[in-house]
XYZ file of C-alpha atoms in Angstrom:
439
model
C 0.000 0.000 0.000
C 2.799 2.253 1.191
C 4.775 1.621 -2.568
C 1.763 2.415 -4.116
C 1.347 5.368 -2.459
C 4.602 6.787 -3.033
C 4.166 5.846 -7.015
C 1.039 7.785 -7.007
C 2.762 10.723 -5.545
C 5.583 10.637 -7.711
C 3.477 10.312 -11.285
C 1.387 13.462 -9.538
C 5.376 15.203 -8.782
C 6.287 14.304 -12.864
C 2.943 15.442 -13.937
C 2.477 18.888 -12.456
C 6.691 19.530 -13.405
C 5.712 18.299 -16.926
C 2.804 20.637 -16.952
C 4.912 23.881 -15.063
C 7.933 23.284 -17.668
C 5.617 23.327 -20.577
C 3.699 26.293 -19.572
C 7.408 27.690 -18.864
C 8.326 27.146 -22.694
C 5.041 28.446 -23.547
C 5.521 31.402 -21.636
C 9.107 31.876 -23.252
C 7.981 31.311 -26.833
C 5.544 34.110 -25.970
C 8.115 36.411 -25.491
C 10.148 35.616 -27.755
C 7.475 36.537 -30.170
C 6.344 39.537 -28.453
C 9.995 40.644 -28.557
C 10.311 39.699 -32.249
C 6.922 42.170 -32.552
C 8.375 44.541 -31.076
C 5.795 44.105 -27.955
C 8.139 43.944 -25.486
C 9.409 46.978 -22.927
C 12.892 48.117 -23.026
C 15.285 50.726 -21.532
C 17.847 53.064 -22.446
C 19.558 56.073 -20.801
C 19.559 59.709 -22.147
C 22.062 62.546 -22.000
C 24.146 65.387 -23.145
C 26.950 67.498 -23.321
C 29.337 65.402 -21.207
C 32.831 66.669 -22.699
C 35.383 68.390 -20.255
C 37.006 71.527 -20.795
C 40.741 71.923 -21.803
C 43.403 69.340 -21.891
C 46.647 71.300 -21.096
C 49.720 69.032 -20.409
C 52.053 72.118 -20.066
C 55.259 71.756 -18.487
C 58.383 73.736 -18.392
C 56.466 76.308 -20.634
C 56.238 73.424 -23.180
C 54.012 73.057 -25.472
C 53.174 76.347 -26.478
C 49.436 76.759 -25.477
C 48.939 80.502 -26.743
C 47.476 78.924 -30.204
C 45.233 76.614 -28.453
C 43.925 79.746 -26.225
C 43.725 81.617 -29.474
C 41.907 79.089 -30.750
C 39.277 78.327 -27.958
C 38.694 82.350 -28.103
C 38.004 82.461 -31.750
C 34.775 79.967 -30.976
C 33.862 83.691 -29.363
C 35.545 86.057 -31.254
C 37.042 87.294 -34.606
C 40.769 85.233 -34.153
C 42.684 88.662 -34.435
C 40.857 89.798 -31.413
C 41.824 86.673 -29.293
C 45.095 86.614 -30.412
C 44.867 90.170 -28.223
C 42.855 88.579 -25.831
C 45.316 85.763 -24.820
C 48.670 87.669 -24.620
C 47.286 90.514 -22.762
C 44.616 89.041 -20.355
C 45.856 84.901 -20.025
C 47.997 84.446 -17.173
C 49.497 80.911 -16.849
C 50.279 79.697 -12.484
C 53.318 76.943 -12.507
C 53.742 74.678 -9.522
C 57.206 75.697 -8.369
C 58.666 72.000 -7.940
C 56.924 69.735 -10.468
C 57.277 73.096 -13.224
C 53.657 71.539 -13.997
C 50.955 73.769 -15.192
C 48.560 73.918 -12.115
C 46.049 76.880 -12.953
C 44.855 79.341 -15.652
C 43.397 82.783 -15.165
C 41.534 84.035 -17.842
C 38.651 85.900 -19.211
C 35.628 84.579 -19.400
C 32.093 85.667 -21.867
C 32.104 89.184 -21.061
C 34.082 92.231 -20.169
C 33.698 91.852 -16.640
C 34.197 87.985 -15.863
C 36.966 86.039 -14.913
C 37.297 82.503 -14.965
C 40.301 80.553 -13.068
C 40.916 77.000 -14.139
C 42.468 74.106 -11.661
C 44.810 71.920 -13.503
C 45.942 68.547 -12.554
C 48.154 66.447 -15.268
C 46.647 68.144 -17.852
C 43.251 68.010 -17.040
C 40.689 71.000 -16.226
C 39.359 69.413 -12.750
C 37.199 72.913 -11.845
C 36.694 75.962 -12.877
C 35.370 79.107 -11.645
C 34.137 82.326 -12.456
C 34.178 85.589 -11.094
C 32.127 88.671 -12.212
C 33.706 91.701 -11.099
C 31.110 94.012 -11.837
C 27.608 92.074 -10.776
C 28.689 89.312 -7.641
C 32.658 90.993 -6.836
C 34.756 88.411 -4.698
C 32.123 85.499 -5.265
C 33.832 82.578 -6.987
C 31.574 80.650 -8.742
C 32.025 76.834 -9.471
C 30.660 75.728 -12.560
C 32.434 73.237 -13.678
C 34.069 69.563 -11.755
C 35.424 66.962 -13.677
C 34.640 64.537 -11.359
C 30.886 65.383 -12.197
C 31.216 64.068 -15.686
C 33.081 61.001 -14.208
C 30.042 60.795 -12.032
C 27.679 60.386 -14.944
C 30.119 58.239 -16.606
C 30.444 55.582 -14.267
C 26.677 55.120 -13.605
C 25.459 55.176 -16.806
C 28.112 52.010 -17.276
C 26.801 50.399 -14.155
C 23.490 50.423 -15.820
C 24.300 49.049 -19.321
C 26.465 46.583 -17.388
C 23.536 45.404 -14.700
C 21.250 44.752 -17.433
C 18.745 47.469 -16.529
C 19.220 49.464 -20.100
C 19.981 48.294 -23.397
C 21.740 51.277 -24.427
C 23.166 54.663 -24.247
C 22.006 57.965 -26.462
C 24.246 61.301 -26.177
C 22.959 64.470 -27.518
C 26.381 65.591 -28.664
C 29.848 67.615 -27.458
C 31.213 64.486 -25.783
C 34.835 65.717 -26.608
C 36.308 69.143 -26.487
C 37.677 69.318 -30.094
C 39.633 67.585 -32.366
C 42.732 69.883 -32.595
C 44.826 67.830 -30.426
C 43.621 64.347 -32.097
C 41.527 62.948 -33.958
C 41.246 59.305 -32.952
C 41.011 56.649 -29.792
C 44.759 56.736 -29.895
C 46.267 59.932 -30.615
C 43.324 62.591 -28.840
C 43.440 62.970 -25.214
C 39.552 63.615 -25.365
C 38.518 60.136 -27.487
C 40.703 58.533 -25.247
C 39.250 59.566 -22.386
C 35.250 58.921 -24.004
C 36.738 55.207 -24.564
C 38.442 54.579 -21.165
C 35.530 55.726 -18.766
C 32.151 54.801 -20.791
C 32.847 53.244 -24.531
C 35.206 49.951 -23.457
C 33.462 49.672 -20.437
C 30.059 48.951 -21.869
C 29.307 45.318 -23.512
C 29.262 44.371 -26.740
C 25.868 44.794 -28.503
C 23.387 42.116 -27.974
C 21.992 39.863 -30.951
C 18.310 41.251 -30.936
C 20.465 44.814 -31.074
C 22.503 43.905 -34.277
C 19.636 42.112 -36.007
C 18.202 45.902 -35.397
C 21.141 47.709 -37.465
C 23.269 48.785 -33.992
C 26.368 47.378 -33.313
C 27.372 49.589 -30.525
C 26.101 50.553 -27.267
C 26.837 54.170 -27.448
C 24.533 56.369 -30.045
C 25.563 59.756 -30.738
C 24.119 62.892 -32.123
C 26.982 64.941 -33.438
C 27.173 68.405 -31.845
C 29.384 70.973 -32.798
C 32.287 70.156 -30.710
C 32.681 66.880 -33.042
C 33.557 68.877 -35.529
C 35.652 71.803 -34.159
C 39.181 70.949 -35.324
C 37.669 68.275 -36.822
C 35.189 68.937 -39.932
C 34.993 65.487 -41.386
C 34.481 63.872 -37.848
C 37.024 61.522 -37.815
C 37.242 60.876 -34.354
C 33.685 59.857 -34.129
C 33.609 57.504 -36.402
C 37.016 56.282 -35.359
C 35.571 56.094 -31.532
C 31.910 54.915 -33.079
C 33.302 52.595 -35.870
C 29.671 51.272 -36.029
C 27.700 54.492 -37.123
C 29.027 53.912 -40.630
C 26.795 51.150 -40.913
C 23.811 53.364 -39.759
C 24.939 55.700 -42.700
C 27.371 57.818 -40.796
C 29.802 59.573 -43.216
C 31.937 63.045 -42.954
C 28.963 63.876 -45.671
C 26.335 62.515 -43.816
C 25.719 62.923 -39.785
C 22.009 61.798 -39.967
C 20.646 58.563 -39.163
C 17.604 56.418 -37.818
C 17.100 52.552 -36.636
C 13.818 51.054 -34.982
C 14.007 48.663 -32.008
C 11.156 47.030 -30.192
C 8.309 48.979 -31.912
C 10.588 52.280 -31.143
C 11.986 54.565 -33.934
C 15.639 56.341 -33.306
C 15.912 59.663 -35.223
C 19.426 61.654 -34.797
C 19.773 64.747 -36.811
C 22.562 67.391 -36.821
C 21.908 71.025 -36.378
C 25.328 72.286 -37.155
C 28.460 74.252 -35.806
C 29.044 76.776 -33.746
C 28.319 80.598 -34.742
C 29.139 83.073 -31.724
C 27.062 85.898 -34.036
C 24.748 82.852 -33.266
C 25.114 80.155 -31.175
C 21.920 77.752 -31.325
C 21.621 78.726 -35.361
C 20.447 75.463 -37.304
C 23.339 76.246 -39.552
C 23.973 72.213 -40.503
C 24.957 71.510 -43.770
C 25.167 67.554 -44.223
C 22.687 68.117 -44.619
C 21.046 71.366 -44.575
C 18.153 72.175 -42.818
C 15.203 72.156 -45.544
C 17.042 68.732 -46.589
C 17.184 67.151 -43.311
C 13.455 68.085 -42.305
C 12.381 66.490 -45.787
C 14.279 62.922 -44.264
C 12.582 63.567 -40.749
C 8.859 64.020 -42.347
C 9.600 60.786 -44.564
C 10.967 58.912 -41.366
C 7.925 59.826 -39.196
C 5.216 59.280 -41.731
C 7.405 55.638 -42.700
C 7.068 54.722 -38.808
C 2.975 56.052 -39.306
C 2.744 53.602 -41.670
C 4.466 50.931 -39.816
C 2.242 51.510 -36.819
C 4.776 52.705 -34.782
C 4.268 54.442 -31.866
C 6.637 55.826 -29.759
C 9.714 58.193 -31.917
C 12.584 59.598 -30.140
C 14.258 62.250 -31.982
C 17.670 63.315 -30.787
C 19.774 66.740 -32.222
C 22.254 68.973 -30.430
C 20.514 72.443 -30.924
C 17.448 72.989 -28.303
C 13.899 73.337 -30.235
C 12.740 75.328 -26.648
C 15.222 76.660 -24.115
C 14.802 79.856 -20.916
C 18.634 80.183 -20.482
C 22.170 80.282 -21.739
C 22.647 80.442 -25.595
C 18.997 80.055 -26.188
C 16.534 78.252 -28.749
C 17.156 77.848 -32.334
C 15.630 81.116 -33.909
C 11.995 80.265 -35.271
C 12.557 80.499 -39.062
C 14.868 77.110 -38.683
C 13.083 75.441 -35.650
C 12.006 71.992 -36.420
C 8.905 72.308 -33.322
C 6.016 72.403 -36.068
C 6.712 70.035 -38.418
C 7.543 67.362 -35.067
C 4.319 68.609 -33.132
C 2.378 67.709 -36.199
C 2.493 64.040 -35.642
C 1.926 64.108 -31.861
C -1.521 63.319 -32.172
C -0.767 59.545 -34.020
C 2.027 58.791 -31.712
C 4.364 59.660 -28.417
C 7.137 61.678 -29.426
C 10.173 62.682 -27.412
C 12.954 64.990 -28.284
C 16.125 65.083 -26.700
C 18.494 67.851 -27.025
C 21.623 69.247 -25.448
C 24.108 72.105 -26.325
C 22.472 74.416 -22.999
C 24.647 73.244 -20.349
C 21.728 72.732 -18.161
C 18.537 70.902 -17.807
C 15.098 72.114 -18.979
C 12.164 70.169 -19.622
C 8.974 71.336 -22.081
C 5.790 69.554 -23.174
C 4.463 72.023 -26.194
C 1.963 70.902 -28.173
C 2.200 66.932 -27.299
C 5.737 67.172 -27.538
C 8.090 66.226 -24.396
C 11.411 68.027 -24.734
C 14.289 67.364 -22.746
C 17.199 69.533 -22.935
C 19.979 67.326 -21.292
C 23.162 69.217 -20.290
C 24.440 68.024 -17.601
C 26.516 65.006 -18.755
C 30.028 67.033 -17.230
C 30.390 70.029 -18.850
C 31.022 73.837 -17.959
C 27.511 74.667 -16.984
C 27.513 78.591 -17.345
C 23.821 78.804 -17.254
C 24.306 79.347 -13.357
C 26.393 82.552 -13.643
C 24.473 85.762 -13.306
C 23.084 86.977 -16.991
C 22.584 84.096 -18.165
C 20.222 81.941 -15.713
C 17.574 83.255 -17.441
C 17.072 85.348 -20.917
C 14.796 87.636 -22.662
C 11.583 86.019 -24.176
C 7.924 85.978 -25.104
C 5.638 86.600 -22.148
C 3.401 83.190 -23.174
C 6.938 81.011 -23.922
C 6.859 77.784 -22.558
C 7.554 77.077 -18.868
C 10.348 75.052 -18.138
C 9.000 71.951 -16.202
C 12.337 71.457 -14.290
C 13.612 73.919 -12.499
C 10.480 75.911 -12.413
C 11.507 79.338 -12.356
C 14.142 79.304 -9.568
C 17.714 79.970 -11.178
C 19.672 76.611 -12.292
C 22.041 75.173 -10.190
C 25.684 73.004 -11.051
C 23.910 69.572 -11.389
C 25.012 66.484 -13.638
C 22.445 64.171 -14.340
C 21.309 62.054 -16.495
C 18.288 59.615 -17.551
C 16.409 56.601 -17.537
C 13.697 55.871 -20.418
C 11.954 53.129 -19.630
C 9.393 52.174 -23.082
C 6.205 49.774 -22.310
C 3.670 49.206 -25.198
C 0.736 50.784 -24.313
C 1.936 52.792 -21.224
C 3.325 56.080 -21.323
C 7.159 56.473 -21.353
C 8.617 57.047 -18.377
C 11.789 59.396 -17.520
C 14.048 59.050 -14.035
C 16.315 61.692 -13.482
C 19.144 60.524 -11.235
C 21.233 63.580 -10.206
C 24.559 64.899 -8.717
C 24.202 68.621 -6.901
C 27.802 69.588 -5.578
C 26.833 72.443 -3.516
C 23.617 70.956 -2.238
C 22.304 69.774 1.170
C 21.109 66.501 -1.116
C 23.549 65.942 -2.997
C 22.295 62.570 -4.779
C 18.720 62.350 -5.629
C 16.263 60.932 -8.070
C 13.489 62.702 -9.742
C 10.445 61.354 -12.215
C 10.015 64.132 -14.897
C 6.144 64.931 -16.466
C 4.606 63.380 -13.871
């Protein structure tokens, strides 16, 4: 009686672990084909403008930096004038044993500022400005390479753990290209690779069958091509962008994953006469809105319904350099599909964080990946516009602090996407914190 018992109980044990493990395979076909649909949620992380300033490896008086000064002024100025600038107003600190280059004192964006630069082997590590005519005596830190390192080394975690597939940077992730142009010979690419691009894994299978066959996806701003028109160190950092149809003629691109569509445009260089101008020319504006309506109303068609659309340039912005001017502002023809489908825009270029939903349209303007963030300094937390402009959703009309940040986009079919802000305050009571934006 007892042996029958115990076969009774174990043809009930093989029955219900034949039944679990087939419902288990069931259950895994299922997402495998709700993956292969496109059905299935993913993540990815968002952010911008994470270059540092100035690499200056001086020494001895060796190399000579006053063309490299002249040369960062020009971005400002006619290059006569800065050739003026640097020999009368750039005043160069030596540490008297090492003979190393330890700080910089230097003009800054107007008459009456002066920003002082902390060197150490080479590196800008912080950097401060003083404005002798509105806040006299009051140093003002805007700038800590250890935030960008901050940024850096979680958004690796978080590739690394699994919880995002991917990382997308709205541009200026190196300072120029006049000291290098590749992995190997530019102290900035080499610096991109060491602390994010060889620490993130290789792309996943579902990725490559997608067109991507990197982890990092960049939308070239115009500090890609300073010193560097035909971008070679991006596409010698970012072989895989070629494949995406990344050439020096060409910075545009798209690719779909999981029922998403990827849109990275370029807006151009940099103009001082003016700075957010849509002044791109590969291609030019007209040309490059006539590929964005054709890759919207091609993802219409699909049925797709979520589009994230990243470009340096900020379509809305309350501070620093500003919006692109109106006549080359891409907000109307993007708004015009918000009605079908979800669409996000990510931008950069403002070295702060501002967040706008105009028209369906959520804007994020992302600058706080590590670099100078002179939206802070007085004049320039806040600038001259329309009475009924947008309000920024983020800081909320209290001036901007130094922050680096970036964030997490987590995509569900059917749900609305959702955006964590995780965030690094230097000078703040909190100095770590996490924030969910358009709640």
């Amino acid at each position: 009686m007892r042996k029958r018992k115990l076969m009774s109980l174990y043809s009930l044990l093989v029955a219900t672990i034949t039944v679990l493990l087939g419902a288990g395979a069931q259950n895994a076909t299922a997402d495998e084909k709700s993956a292969a649909k496109g059905d299935a949620g993913f993540s990815f992380v968002a952010y911008g403008d994470s270059r540092p300033m100035m690499y200056l490896p001086m020494k001895d008086g060796k190399p000579e930096l006053t063309k490299l000064f002249v040369e960062m002024f020009g971005l400002v100025m006619p290059d006569k004038i800065a050739e003026e600038v640097v020999k009368r107003d750039v005043k160069m600190i030596f540490d008297p044993a090492t003979k190393e280059l330890i700080r910089v004192i230097m003009p800054f964006m107007t008459k009456t500022e002066v920003m002082t630069l902390s060197i150490d082997k080479g590196w800008v590590t912080e950097a401060s400005v003083e404005d002798v005519k509105l806040l006299p005596g009051v140093h003002r830190t805007m700038f800590r390479l250890s935030g960008g390192d901050w940024v850096a080394r979680e958004v690796v975690k978080h590739v690394q753990s699994g919880r995002v597939r991917f990382v997308t940077n709205g541009g200026d992730v190196v300072w120029w290209g006049n000291q290098g142009r590749t992995i190997d010979d530019s102290p900035y690419w080499k610096r991109v690779n060491d602390i994010m691009l060889k620490q993130l894994p290789p792309a996943d299978a579902e990725m490559r069958a997608a067109g991507v066959e990197g982890r990092f996806l960049l939308s070239v701003g115009n500090h890609e091509v300073w010193g560097d028109p035909k971008i070679e160190g991006v596409l010698n950092a970012l072989p895989y962008l070629k494949k995406l149809g990344v050439t020096p003629d060409n910075l545009i691109y798209k690719f779909d994953f999981r029922g998403a569509r990827f849109i990275y445009l370029w807006s151009g260089k940099y103009d001082y006469r003016s700075p957010s101008l849509w002044d791109a020319d590969r291609p030019k504006y007209a040309e490059q809105m006539k590929h964005l309506q054709q890759w919207m109303d091609e993802a219409k068609a699909k049925g797709i319904k979520k589009i994230f659309i990243n470009f340096h340039y900020p379509v809305f912005a309350r501070s620093g350099l500003g919006p692109i001017p109106a006549d080359v502002n891409p907000h109307k023809l993007i708004a015009a599909y918000a009605k079908d489908m979800e669409v996000i825009v990510f931008n950069a270029h403002i070295h702060t964080t501002e967040l706008f939903d105009v028209d369906g349209v959520k804007y994020l303007m992302l600058g706080g990946g590590g670099a100078e963030q002179d939206p802070i300094l007085p004049g320039r937390t806040s600038i001259k516009l329309p009475a009924d402009y947008p309000p920024d959703l983020y800081w909320k009309g209290q001036p901007p602090q130094e922050e680096y940040n970036y964030v997490l986009v987590d995509v569900n079919p059917g749900q609305k996407t959702k955006f964590t802000l995780n965030r690094f305050r230097p000078g703040s009571a909190q100095p770590f914190a996490t924030e969910e934006l358009f709640k």
